[in-house]
């Protein structure tokens, strides 16, 4: 594999566990382990899976005033979410927008009490940090923590696996964030833990010093019911959960409204809210919210067993006469036991249960617009 | 009956002009569990190297190529109900399609079991 690819702090452990490694966003990442994608996916839904996501970017934003609300207000100039109203110890999803209302990245922001912890996608992390630093450096200190480790423990058995090492997690609800200690073979280490993830299951994301990553991972993998899971299953899990993959389902050519992510813009930032607008592309997003959009992201379920993949053209009719959209993510859903997909369709074909047809090897296979997620969420509210 | 192999990991078992085609155990292990298998319609004429079938794992679709020129002569319908059959017995019950070989001499250009194994 190319020397230019970066390695996460769990690289050696991944190899020891038998991972098949692939290049992803500039990193050598585990696509699957010996159990295989299908088994890894189902194990995560039934028990618990540990994912190495250290390639993602962790960024801290501290206000020079010392008040976290000032950091939150500053970040609101780049992201159309309500972070001023985000309580300490809570996390919230958001979108970095450009001047046209396009999506530069999606991210998770946590109020750590004294500063903000932001987690961004691997492929965007340098440009995101540059953008945040350029816009906020007069008011905030922006620190890139790209050498830190990050792992996700996901599934209904996640709490039972993590609590013996880190008892404080038992009291956490969905989207809570804490700083705590996790017991390893060589003693306790400092971690940040959020009760969130990218699978639709209950679970946690654990940030730590790069050097502590391996012993944390070994301690978690030693718990009953935990298996290492690769990026392949991560993709099919998030697709069944109806979650967007940046670069596939959202990018600079899609707006939050088109992407059906209006829920990521809280009331305070919408028209008539106390801090309406005030982010890049706000005029476009406010106008689209008011007047509607010509296309929308929707969930799609196929009638047959043939998976419909990203890039497949969508038509209103079985003869391929009227093109109405495109699939942006598609795979066989191991838990749904059927092909699952999402994509963009013309708004007049976006209502639930509307039939659409995907071009597949010269044929037109029937699908329906369906509600997402495709699996019931397992979150601990 | 003789079995030949291709560099693209198909096998073809031949009895006169009639042949059965599938993917090798090695290819099946690389692909992981299959979720869908489909061949082109019976009667379709194919040249050597033409996509004659497709196998899909959760993640990706892979074409299965006709090892030699001929006419497709039927699909393994058992795979419609249970595509995982390929993973359990890739070179037996998990065969994918039958074909009539246009020119049996073409088979001489394919790999023997020993040659395939040494790839």
Short mmCIF file of C-alpha atoms in Angstrom, two decimals:
data_model
loop_
_atom_site.label_atom_id
_atom_site.label_comp_id
_atom_site.label_asym_id
_atom_site.label_seq_id
_atom_site.Cartn_x
_atom_site.Cartn_y
_atom_site.Cartn_z
CA UNK A 1 0.00 0.00 0.00
CA UNK A 2 1.22 3.52 -0.71
CA UNK A 3 3.61 5.09 1.78
CA UNK A 4 1.67 8.34 1.62
CA UNK A 5 -1.31 6.83 3.46
CA UNK A 6 -1.63 7.70 7.13
CA UNK A 7 -2.19 5.15 9.86
CA UNK A 8 -4.42 5.44 12.92
CA UNK A 9 -3.13 4.63 16.43
CA UNK A 10 -4.99 1.30 16.11
CA UNK A 11 -3.22 0.25 12.88
CA UNK A 12 -1.14 -2.53 14.46
CA UNK A 13 -4.09 -3.87 16.45
CA UNK A 14 -6.29 -3.86 13.36
CA UNK A 15 -3.71 -6.01 11.54
CA UNK A 16 -3.36 -8.31 14.55
CA UNK A 17 -7.15 -8.78 14.49
CA UNK A 18 -6.95 -9.87 10.86
CA UNK A 19 -8.35 -6.72 9.24
CA UNK A 20 -8.42 -6.36 5.48
CA UNK A 21 -7.04 -2.84 5.02
CA UNK A 22 -8.04 -0.38 2.29
CA UNK A 23 -7.22 3.25 1.53
CA UNK A 24 -9.97 5.58 2.80
CA UNK A 25 -9.76 9.39 3.04
CA UNK A 26 -5.96 9.23 3.04
CA UNK A 27 -5.77 6.54 5.73
CA UNK A 28 -5.19 2.80 5.73
CA UNK A 29 -8.43 1.63 7.33
CA UNK A 30 -10.00 -1.74 8.12
CA UNK A 31 -12.79 -2.46 5.64
CA UNK A 32 -13.61 -5.77 7.31
CA UNK A 33 -12.35 -8.32 9.82
CA UNK A 34 -12.38 -12.13 9.45
CA UNK A 35 -16.06 -12.36 10.50
CA UNK A 36 -16.97 -10.55 7.26
CA UNK A 37 -19.21 -7.61 6.49
CA UNK A 38 -22.56 -9.39 6.83
CA UNK A 39 -21.71 -11.01 10.18
CA UNK A 40 -20.16 -7.76 11.49
CA UNK A 41 -23.28 -5.79 10.59
CA UNK A 42 -25.64 -8.26 12.28
CA UNK A 43 -23.38 -8.57 15.34
CA UNK A 44 -23.50 -4.80 15.84
CA UNK A 45 -27.32 -4.79 15.68
CA UNK A 46 -27.58 -7.77 18.07
CA UNK A 47 -24.66 -7.26 20.48
CA UNK A 48 -21.84 -4.71 20.19
CA UNK A 49 -19.18 -3.71 17.69
CA UNK A 50 -16.02 -1.65 18.10
CA UNK A 51 -15.08 0.63 15.21
CA UNK A 52 -11.76 2.43 14.70
CA UNK A 53 -12.76 5.92 13.55
CA UNK A 54 -9.53 7.66 14.51
CA UNK A 55 -9.22 8.97 10.96
CA UNK A 56 -11.96 11.49 11.78
CA UNK A 57 -10.89 14.94 12.94
CA UNK A 58 -11.24 16.15 16.53
CA UNK A 59 -11.07 19.93 16.97
CA UNK A 60 -11.37 21.94 20.21
CA UNK A 61 -12.71 25.49 20.14
CA UNK A 62 -12.15 27.64 23.26
CA UNK A 63 -13.31 31.25 23.54
CA UNK A 64 -10.59 33.73 24.47
CA UNK A 65 -13.12 35.21 26.92
CA UNK A 66 -13.20 31.86 28.70
CA UNK A 67 -16.98 31.61 28.23
CA UNK A 68 -18.06 28.58 26.16
CA UNK A 69 -21.16 30.52 25.02
CA UNK A 70 -18.85 32.87 23.12
CA UNK A 71 -17.28 29.90 21.32
CA UNK A 72 -20.78 28.60 20.55
CA UNK A 73 -21.89 31.99 19.20
CA UNK A 74 -18.75 32.16 17.05
CA UNK A 75 -19.35 28.67 15.61
CA UNK A 76 -22.93 29.66 14.80
CA UNK A 77 -21.52 32.05 12.17
CA UNK A 78 -20.43 28.93 10.22
CA UNK A 79 -23.09 26.35 11.15
CA UNK A 80 -26.90 26.81 11.07
CA UNK A 81 -27.47 24.98 14.36
CA UNK A 82 -28.34 26.27 17.84
CA UNK A 83 -25.11 25.87 19.80
CA UNK A 84 -25.64 28.83 22.13
CA UNK A 85 -28.63 26.92 23.45
CA UNK A 86 -26.70 23.64 23.75
CA UNK A 87 -26.29 22.77 27.44
CA UNK A 88 -22.97 21.72 28.92
CA UNK A 89 -22.51 17.97 28.58
CA UNK A 90 -24.66 17.75 25.46
CA UNK A 91 -23.84 17.08 21.81
CA UNK A 92 -25.62 18.24 18.63
CA UNK A 93 -25.31 17.46 14.89
CA UNK A 94 -24.60 20.31 12.48
CA UNK A 95 -23.63 21.29 8.96
CA UNK A 96 -20.86 23.56 7.71
CA UNK A 97 -22.37 25.54 4.85
CA UNK A 98 -20.85 27.63 2.06
CA UNK A 99 -22.09 30.96 0.63
CA UNK A 100 -24.46 29.12 -1.75
CA UNK A 101 -25.99 27.08 1.05
CA UNK A 102 -24.07 23.98 -0.07
CA UNK A 103 -22.79 21.57 2.56
CA UNK A 104 -19.02 21.65 3.16
CA UNK A 105 -19.17 18.92 5.83
CA UNK A 106 -21.36 17.51 8.55
CA UNK A 107 -20.13 17.44 12.12
CA UNK A 108 -20.87 16.73 15.77
CA UNK A 109 -20.40 19.52 18.30
CA UNK A 110 -20.25 18.93 22.05
CA UNK A 111 -20.39 21.53 24.80
CA UNK A 112 -17.66 20.31 27.17
CA UNK A 113 -18.43 23.02 29.73
CA UNK A 114 -15.26 25.02 29.19
CA UNK A 115 -14.92 24.64 25.41
CA UNK A 116 -16.43 22.92 22.35
CA UNK A 117 -15.36 19.54 21.01
CA UNK A 118 -16.04 19.20 17.30
CA UNK A 119 -15.77 15.91 15.36
CA UNK A 120 -15.56 16.20 11.57
CA UNK A 121 -15.15 13.83 8.63
CA UNK A 122 -11.68 12.51 7.80
CA UNK A 123 -11.66 13.71 4.21
CA UNK A 124 -12.65 17.26 5.18
CA UNK A 125 -10.80 17.78 8.45
CA UNK A 126 -7.97 19.99 7.25
CA UNK A 127 -10.21 22.29 5.23
CA UNK A 128 -12.78 22.37 8.05
CA UNK A 129 -10.15 23.33 10.62
CA UNK A 130 -8.74 25.96 8.24
CA UNK A 131 -12.21 27.43 7.74
CA UNK A 132 -13.06 27.42 11.44
CA UNK A 133 -9.70 28.92 12.36
CA UNK A 134 -9.92 31.65 9.71
CA UNK A 135 -13.39 32.69 10.82
CA UNK A 136 -13.02 32.31 14.59
CA UNK A 137 -9.37 33.01 15.46
CA UNK A 138 -10.09 36.61 16.57
CA UNK A 139 -12.41 35.32 19.30
CA UNK A 140 -11.35 31.71 19.83
CA UNK A 141 -8.38 29.37 20.09
CA UNK A 142 -8.88 26.54 17.62
CA UNK A 143 -6.84 23.41 18.35
CA UNK A 144 -6.51 20.51 15.91
CA UNK A 145 -6.29 17.21 17.77
CA UNK A 146 -5.72 15.04 14.72
CA UNK A 147 -3.33 12.74 16.58
CA UNK A 148 -6.00 11.65 19.04
CA UNK A 149 -7.72 8.29 18.88
CA UNK A 150 -11.47 7.86 18.34
CA UNK A 151 -13.43 4.65 18.50
CA UNK A 152 -17.13 3.88 18.41
CA UNK A 153 -18.72 1.12 20.46
CA UNK A 154 -22.17 0.48 19.02
CA UNK A 155 -25.01 -1.92 19.66
CA UNK A 156 -27.51 -2.95 22.34
CA UNK A 157 -24.72 -4.53 24.45
CA UNK A 158 -22.51 -1.41 24.29
CA UNK A 159 -23.42 -0.13 27.75
CA UNK A 160 -22.92 -3.54 29.37
CA UNK A 161 -19.50 -3.76 27.71
CA UNK A 162 -18.32 -0.26 28.59
CA UNK A 163 -19.75 0.21 32.09
CA UNK A 164 -17.32 -2.19 33.86
CA UNK A 165 -14.43 -0.08 32.52
CA UNK A 166 -16.12 3.30 32.75
CA UNK A 167 -19.04 3.26 35.24
CA UNK A 168 -20.15 6.85 34.53
CA UNK A 169 -21.55 5.81 31.13
CA UNK A 170 -24.51 4.08 32.82
CA UNK A 171 -26.05 7.46 33.66
CA UNK A 172 -25.67 8.91 30.16
CA UNK A 173 -28.57 9.52 27.79
CA UNK A 174 -28.47 9.76 23.99
CA UNK A 175 -26.25 12.72 22.97
CA UNK A 176 -24.76 13.24 26.44
CA UNK A 177 -20.99 13.88 26.58
CA UNK A 178 -18.66 13.49 29.53
CA UNK A 179 -14.97 13.59 30.37
CA UNK A 180 -14.08 10.60 32.53
CA UNK A 181 -11.58 7.79 33.06
CA UNK A 182 -11.55 4.35 31.49
CA UNK A 183 -9.85 1.37 33.17
CA UNK A 184 -7.17 -0.38 31.12
CA UNK A 185 -4.67 -3.15 31.87
CA UNK A 186 -2.11 -0.52 32.92
CA UNK A 187 -4.49 1.68 34.87
CA UNK A 188 -7.08 4.37 34.19
CA UNK A 189 -6.73 6.77 31.23
CA UNK A 190 -8.58 10.00 30.42
CA UNK A 191 -11.31 9.80 27.77
CA UNK A 192 -14.14 11.85 26.32
CA UNK A 193 -17.28 9.76 25.88
CA UNK A 194 -20.43 10.69 23.97
CA UNK A 195 -23.53 8.53 23.82
CA UNK A 196 -23.96 8.69 20.08
CA UNK A 197 -22.81 7.06 16.89
CA UNK A 198 -23.44 6.32 13.25
CA UNK A 199 -25.35 3.03 13.23
CA UNK A 200 -28.82 3.82 14.57
CA UNK A 201 -28.02 1.74 17.65
CA UNK A 202 -27.36 2.77 21.22
CA UNK A 203 -23.65 3.23 21.77
CA UNK A 204 -20.73 5.47 22.52
CA UNK A 205 -17.89 7.30 20.84
CA UNK A 206 -14.69 7.37 22.86
CA UNK A 207 -11.98 9.96 22.25
CA UNK A 208 -8.55 9.50 23.81
CA UNK A 209 -4.87 10.28 23.53
CA UNK A 210 -3.41 8.48 20.52
CA UNK A 211 -1.02 6.58 22.76
CA UNK A 212 -3.88 5.25 24.91
CA UNK A 213 -5.97 4.01 21.97
CA UNK A 214 -4.66 0.48 21.78
CA UNK A 215 -5.01 -0.37 25.46
CA UNK A 216 -8.53 1.07 25.49
CA UNK A 217 -9.47 -0.97 22.43
CA UNK A 218 -7.99 -4.13 23.98
CA UNK A 219 -9.90 -3.54 27.22
CA UNK A 220 -13.19 -3.10 25.35
CA UNK A 221 -12.58 -6.07 23.02
CA UNK A 222 -11.95 -8.25 26.09
CA UNK A 223 -15.54 -7.65 27.22
CA UNK A 224 -18.16 -10.25 26.29
CA UNK A 225 -20.17 -9.70 23.10
CA UNK A 226 -17.74 -7.17 21.51
CA UNK A 227 -16.24 -7.77 18.05
CA UNK A 228 -14.10 -5.44 15.91
CA UNK A 229 -16.11 -4.05 12.98
CA UNK A 230 -14.84 -2.59 9.70
CA UNK A 231 -15.87 0.37 7.57
CA UNK A 232 -17.86 -1.91 5.26
CA UNK A 233 -20.40 -2.75 7.95
CA UNK A 234 -20.26 0.84 9.21
CA UNK A 235 -21.56 1.91 5.79
CA UNK A 236 -24.43 -0.61 5.62
CA UNK A 237 -25.38 0.15 9.25
CA UNK A 238 -25.55 3.91 8.69
CA UNK A 239 -27.48 3.46 5.46
CA UNK A 240 -30.13 1.34 7.18
CA UNK A 241 -30.25 4.07 9.87
CA UNK A 242 -30.94 6.68 7.15
CA UNK A 243 -27.78 8.66 7.98
CA UNK A 244 -25.95 10.63 5.30
CA UNK A 245 -22.42 9.84 4.13
CA UNK A 246 -20.62 13.07 3.32
CA UNK A 247 -19.42 13.03 -0.29
CA UNK A 248 -22.18 10.61 -1.34
CA UNK A 249 -25.49 11.87 0.03
CA UNK A 250 -24.52 15.45 0.84
CA UNK A 251 -21.84 17.75 -0.58
CA UNK A 252 -21.37 21.32 -1.79
CA UNK A 253 -24.02 20.82 -4.50
CA UNK A 254 -26.74 19.96 -1.95
CA UNK A 255 -28.32 22.29 0.60
CA UNK A 256 -29.66 21.31 4.04
CA UNK A 257 -33.23 21.71 2.73
CA UNK A 258 -32.67 19.55 -0.36
CA UNK A 259 -30.92 16.98 1.84
CA UNK A 260 -33.98 16.79 4.15
CA UNK A 261 -31.76 17.92 7.02
CA UNK A 262 -33.92 20.88 8.04
CA UNK A 263 -34.14 19.28 11.52
CA UNK A 264 -30.45 20.16 11.96
CA UNK A 265 -31.46 23.84 11.93
CA UNK A 266 -33.11 24.46 15.29
CA UNK A 267 -35.91 26.98 15.85
CA UNK A 268 -33.59 29.76 17.06
CA UNK A 269 -31.79 29.78 13.71
CA UNK A 270 -34.89 29.66 11.49
CA UNK A 271 -36.94 32.55 10.16
CA UNK A 272 -38.46 34.35 13.14
CA UNK A 273 -36.01 32.74 15.58
CA UNK A 274 -33.95 34.75 18.05
CA UNK A 275 -30.73 34.17 16.02
CA UNK A 276 -32.21 33.51 12.56
CA UNK A 277 -29.70 33.22 9.71
CA UNK A 278 -26.23 34.58 10.26
CA UNK A 279 -24.39 31.67 8.63
CA UNK A 280 -22.98 31.28 5.09
CA UNK A 281 -25.76 30.71 2.57
CA UNK A 282 -28.50 31.66 5.05
CA UNK A 283 -30.49 33.59 2.39
CA UNK A 284 -30.56 30.51 0.15
CA UNK A 285 -31.55 28.17 2.98
CA UNK A 286 -34.24 30.55 4.36
CA UNK A 287 -35.69 31.03 0.87
CA UNK A 288 -35.72 27.28 0.20
CA UNK A 289 -37.35 26.63 3.57
CA UNK A 290 -40.06 29.17 2.70
CA UNK A 291 -40.59 28.42 -1.00
CA UNK A 292 -39.61 24.75 -1.24
CA UNK A 293 -36.99 23.00 -3.35
CA UNK A 294 -37.06 21.20 -6.68
CA UNK A 295 -35.49 17.99 -5.34
CA UNK A 296 -35.23 16.20 -2.03
CA UNK A 297 -33.26 13.38 -0.44
CA UNK A 298 -35.50 10.39 0.24
CA UNK A 299 -35.23 6.80 1.40
CA UNK A 300 -35.83 4.09 -1.19
CA UNK A 301 -36.72 0.42 -0.78
CA UNK A 302 -36.63 -2.01 -3.70
CA UNK A 303 -39.32 -4.59 -4.41
CA UNK A 304 -36.89 -7.22 -5.68
CA UNK A 305 -33.62 -8.51 -4.28
CA UNK A 306 -31.24 -6.75 -6.70
CA UNK A 307 -29.30 -4.02 -4.85
CA UNK A 308 -29.49 -0.58 -6.47
CA UNK A 309 -26.17 1.22 -6.06
CA UNK A 310 -24.96 4.81 -5.88
CA UNK A 311 -25.08 6.50 -9.28
CA UNK A 312 -28.13 4.61 -10.57
CA UNK A 313 -30.51 6.95 -12.41
CA UNK A 314 -34.09 7.15 -11.16
CA UNK A 315 -37.15 7.40 -13.42
CA UNK A 316 -40.85 8.06 -12.91
CA UNK A 317 -41.81 5.20 -15.22
CA UNK A 318 -40.77 1.61 -15.91
CA UNK A 319 -39.70 2.49 -19.47
CA UNK A 320 -36.99 4.96 -18.50
CA UNK A 321 -38.71 7.91 -20.23
CA UNK A 322 -38.83 10.53 -17.47
CA UNK A 323 -35.66 10.89 -15.41
CA UNK A 324 -36.38 12.27 -11.93
CA UNK A 325 -33.28 11.70 -9.85
CA UNK A 326 -30.30 9.63 -8.80
CA UNK A 327 -29.33 7.13 -6.09
CA UNK A 328 -26.56 8.46 -3.81
CA UNK A 329 -26.13 5.42 -1.52
CA UNK A 330 -27.30 1.88 -2.05
CA UNK A 331 -26.53 -1.54 -0.65
CA UNK A 332 -28.14 -4.72 0.53
CA UNK A 333 -29.37 -4.11 4.08
CA UNK A 334 -28.44 -7.16 6.16
CA UNK A 335 -30.94 -6.32 8.95
CA UNK A 336 -33.70 -5.16 6.60
CA UNK A 337 -32.92 -8.29 4.54
CA UNK A 338 -33.56 -6.34 1.34
CA UNK A 339 -31.85 -3.71 -0.80
CA UNK A 340 -31.87 -0.25 0.82
CA UNK A 341 -30.96 3.07 -0.78
CA UNK A 342 -31.25 6.81 -0.54
CA UNK A 343 -31.12 9.40 -3.25
CA UNK A 344 -32.48 12.63 -4.63
CA UNK A 345 -35.78 12.81 -6.51
CA UNK A 346 -37.80 15.67 -7.97
CA UNK A 347 -39.96 17.06 -5.16
CA UNK A 348 -43.22 16.03 -6.86
CA UNK A 349 -42.01 12.41 -6.60
CA UNK A 350 -40.73 12.68 -3.02
CA UNK A 351 -43.94 11.81 -1.13
CA UNK A 352 -43.86 8.59 0.89
CA UNK A 353 -44.84 5.47 -1.08
CA UNK A 354 -44.34 7.09 -4.49
CA UNK A 355 -43.16 4.41 -6.95
CA UNK A 356 -39.89 5.12 -8.79
CA UNK A 357 -37.70 3.00 -11.09
CA UNK A 358 -33.92 2.64 -11.02
CA UNK A 359 -31.88 1.88 -14.11
CA UNK A 360 -29.97 -1.33 -13.46
CA UNK A 361 -28.06 -3.15 -16.19
CA UNK A 362 -30.43 -1.94 -18.88
CA UNK A 363 -33.59 -2.75 -16.92
CA UNK A 364 -35.80 -0.57 -14.73
CA UNK A 365 -36.33 -2.04 -11.28
CA UNK A 366 -39.22 -0.84 -9.09
CA UNK A 367 -38.64 0.93 -5.78
CA UNK A 368 -40.78 3.04 -3.47
CA UNK A 369 -40.01 6.19 -1.54
CA UNK A 370 -40.02 5.04 2.09
CA UNK A 371 -39.51 6.64 5.50
CA UNK A 372 -36.07 6.49 7.07
CA UNK A 373 -34.61 5.05 9.21
CA UNK A 374 -35.21 1.59 7.73
CA UNK A 375 -34.55 0.00 11.14
CA UNK A 376 -35.97 1.02 14.53
CA UNK A 377 -33.47 3.20 16.43
CA UNK A 378 -32.02 1.75 19.63
CA UNK A 379 -31.14 5.04 21.32
CA UNK A 380 -31.37 5.44 25.10
CA UNK A 381 -33.39 8.63 25.45
CA UNK B 1 -15.87 -33.81 -18.09
CA UNK B 2 -13.05 -31.33 -17.76
CA UNK B 3 -12.90 -28.15 -15.70
CA UNK B 4 -11.02 -25.06 -16.89
CA UNK B 5 -10.38 -21.76 -15.10
CA UNK B 6 -9.95 -18.10 -16.05
CA UNK B 7 -7.69 -15.37 -14.68
CA UNK B 8 -10.87 -13.51 -13.70
CA UNK B 9 -11.74 -16.42 -11.33
CA UNK B 10 -14.50 -18.24 -13.21
CA UNK B 11 -14.56 -22.00 -13.67
CA UNK B 12 -16.17 -23.78 -16.62
CA UNK B 13 -16.97 -27.50 -16.54
CA UNK B 14 -17.41 -28.93 -20.04
CA UNK B 15 -19.11 -32.04 -21.40
CA UNK B 16 -18.92 -31.85 -25.19
CA UNK B 17 -20.48 -28.50 -26.17
CA UNK B 18 -22.48 -28.16 -22.95
CA UNK B 19 -20.82 -26.29 -20.11
CA UNK B 20 -21.55 -25.07 -16.57
CA UNK B 21 -19.94 -21.87 -15.26
CA UNK B 22 -19.39 -20.49 -11.75
CA UNK B 23 -16.89 -18.60 -9.67
CA UNK B 24 -13.96 -20.21 -7.88
CA UNK B 25 -13.88 -20.85 -4.16
CA UNK B 26 -11.08 -18.29 -3.91
CA UNK B 27 -13.22 -15.63 -5.63
CA UNK B 28 -16.18 -16.48 -3.42
CA UNK B 29 -14.09 -16.07 -0.28
CA UNK B 30 -12.82 -12.70 -1.50
CA UNK B 31 -16.34 -11.42 -2.25
CA UNK B 32 -17.85 -12.52 1.07
CA UNK B 33 -21.47 -13.55 1.46
CA UNK B 34 -23.53 -12.94 -1.67
CA UNK B 35 -26.93 -11.25 -1.50
CA UNK B 36 -27.95 -11.41 -5.16
CA UNK B 37 -26.99 -13.34 -8.30
CA UNK B 38 -28.42 -12.79 -11.77
CA UNK B 39 -27.48 -14.05 -15.25
CA UNK B 40 -28.40 -12.72 -18.67
CA UNK B 41 -31.39 -14.38 -20.33
CA UNK B 42 -31.21 -17.87 -21.78
CA UNK B 43 -30.40 -17.66 -25.49
CA UNK B 44 -28.14 -14.61 -25.16
CA UNK B 45 -25.07 -14.96 -27.35
CA UNK B 46 -21.84 -13.97 -25.63
CA UNK B 47 -18.25 -13.50 -26.75
CA UNK B 48 -15.36 -14.59 -24.54
CA UNK B 49 -14.97 -11.96 -21.80
CA UNK B 50 -18.53 -10.60 -22.08
CA UNK B 51 -20.37 -10.02 -18.80
CA UNK B 52 -22.80 -12.96 -18.62
CA UNK B 53 -23.88 -12.68 -14.97
CA UNK B 54 -23.50 -10.47 -11.93
CA UNK B 55 -22.90 -11.43 -8.31
CA UNK B 56 -23.51 -8.90 -5.55
CA UNK B 57 -22.22 -8.75 -2.00
CA UNK B 58 -23.57 -6.23 0.53
CA UNK B 59 -21.00 -3.74 -0.63
CA UNK B 60 -20.48 -4.20 -4.36
CA UNK B 61 -21.53 -5.80 -7.64
CA UNK B 62 -19.07 -7.90 -9.67
CA UNK B 63 -19.49 -9.07 -13.26
CA UNK B 64 -19.02 -12.72 -14.12
CA UNK B 65 -17.54 -13.15 -17.60
CA UNK B 66 -18.18 -15.84 -20.19
CA UNK B 67 -14.91 -17.83 -20.30
CA UNK B 68 -15.42 -18.60 -24.02
CA UNK B 69 -17.88 -17.61 -26.76
CA UNK B 70 -21.25 -19.34 -26.79
CA UNK B 71 -24.95 -19.13 -26.02
CA UNK B 72 -26.36 -18.92 -22.50
CA UNK B 73 -28.42 -22.01 -21.72
CA UNK B 74 -29.95 -21.39 -18.28
CA UNK B 75 -29.48 -19.91 -14.82
CA UNK B 76 -29.17 -21.72 -11.50
CA UNK B 77 -32.61 -20.81 -10.15
CA UNK B 78 -31.66 -22.03 -6.67
CA UNK B 79 -29.56 -18.85 -6.38
CA UNK B 80 -32.64 -16.63 -6.72
CA UNK B 81 -33.89 -17.91 -3.39
CA UNK B 82 -30.52 -18.45 -1.74
CA UNK B 83 -27.53 -16.59 -3.18
CA UNK B 84 -25.42 -17.75 -0.20
CA UNK B 85 -25.27 -21.17 -1.87
CA UNK B 86 -22.29 -19.81 -3.84
CA UNK B 87 -20.39 -19.19 -0.62
CA UNK B 88 -21.10 -22.69 0.66
CA UNK B 89 -20.26 -24.61 -2.53
CA UNK B 90 -18.86 -22.27 -5.19
CA UNK B 91 -17.55 -25.00 -7.46
CA UNK B 92 -20.53 -27.37 -7.06
CA UNK B 93 -24.15 -26.59 -6.15
CA UNK B 94 -23.35 -22.87 -6.37
CA UNK B 95 -22.86 -22.93 -10.17
CA UNK B 96 -24.25 -19.80 -11.85
CA UNK B 97 -25.19 -20.47 -15.49
CA UNK B 98 -25.02 -23.05 -18.28
CA UNK B 99 -23.86 -22.31 -21.78
CA UNK B 100 -23.40 -23.98 -25.15
CA UNK B 101 -19.82 -23.46 -26.25
CA UNK B 102 -19.48 -22.20 -29.85
CA UNK B 103 -16.08 -23.68 -30.49
CA UNK B 104 -14.68 -26.26 -28.06
CA UNK B 105 -11.18 -25.48 -29.33
CA UNK B 106 -11.45 -22.11 -27.50
CA UNK B 107 -11.20 -24.00 -24.22
CA UNK B 108 -7.53 -24.72 -24.89
CA UNK B 109 -6.77 -21.07 -24.19
CA UNK B 110 -8.07 -21.35 -20.60
CA UNK B 111 -6.19 -22.34 -17.44
CA UNK B 112 -5.94 -25.84 -15.98
CA UNK B 113 -6.59 -26.33 -12.27
CA UNK B 114 -2.84 -26.41 -11.65
CA UNK B 115 -2.25 -23.23 -13.67
CA UNK B 116 -5.07 -21.43 -11.82
CA UNK B 117 -3.76 -22.52 -8.44
CA UNK B 118 -0.31 -21.14 -9.23
CA UNK B 119 -1.67 -17.64 -10.09
#
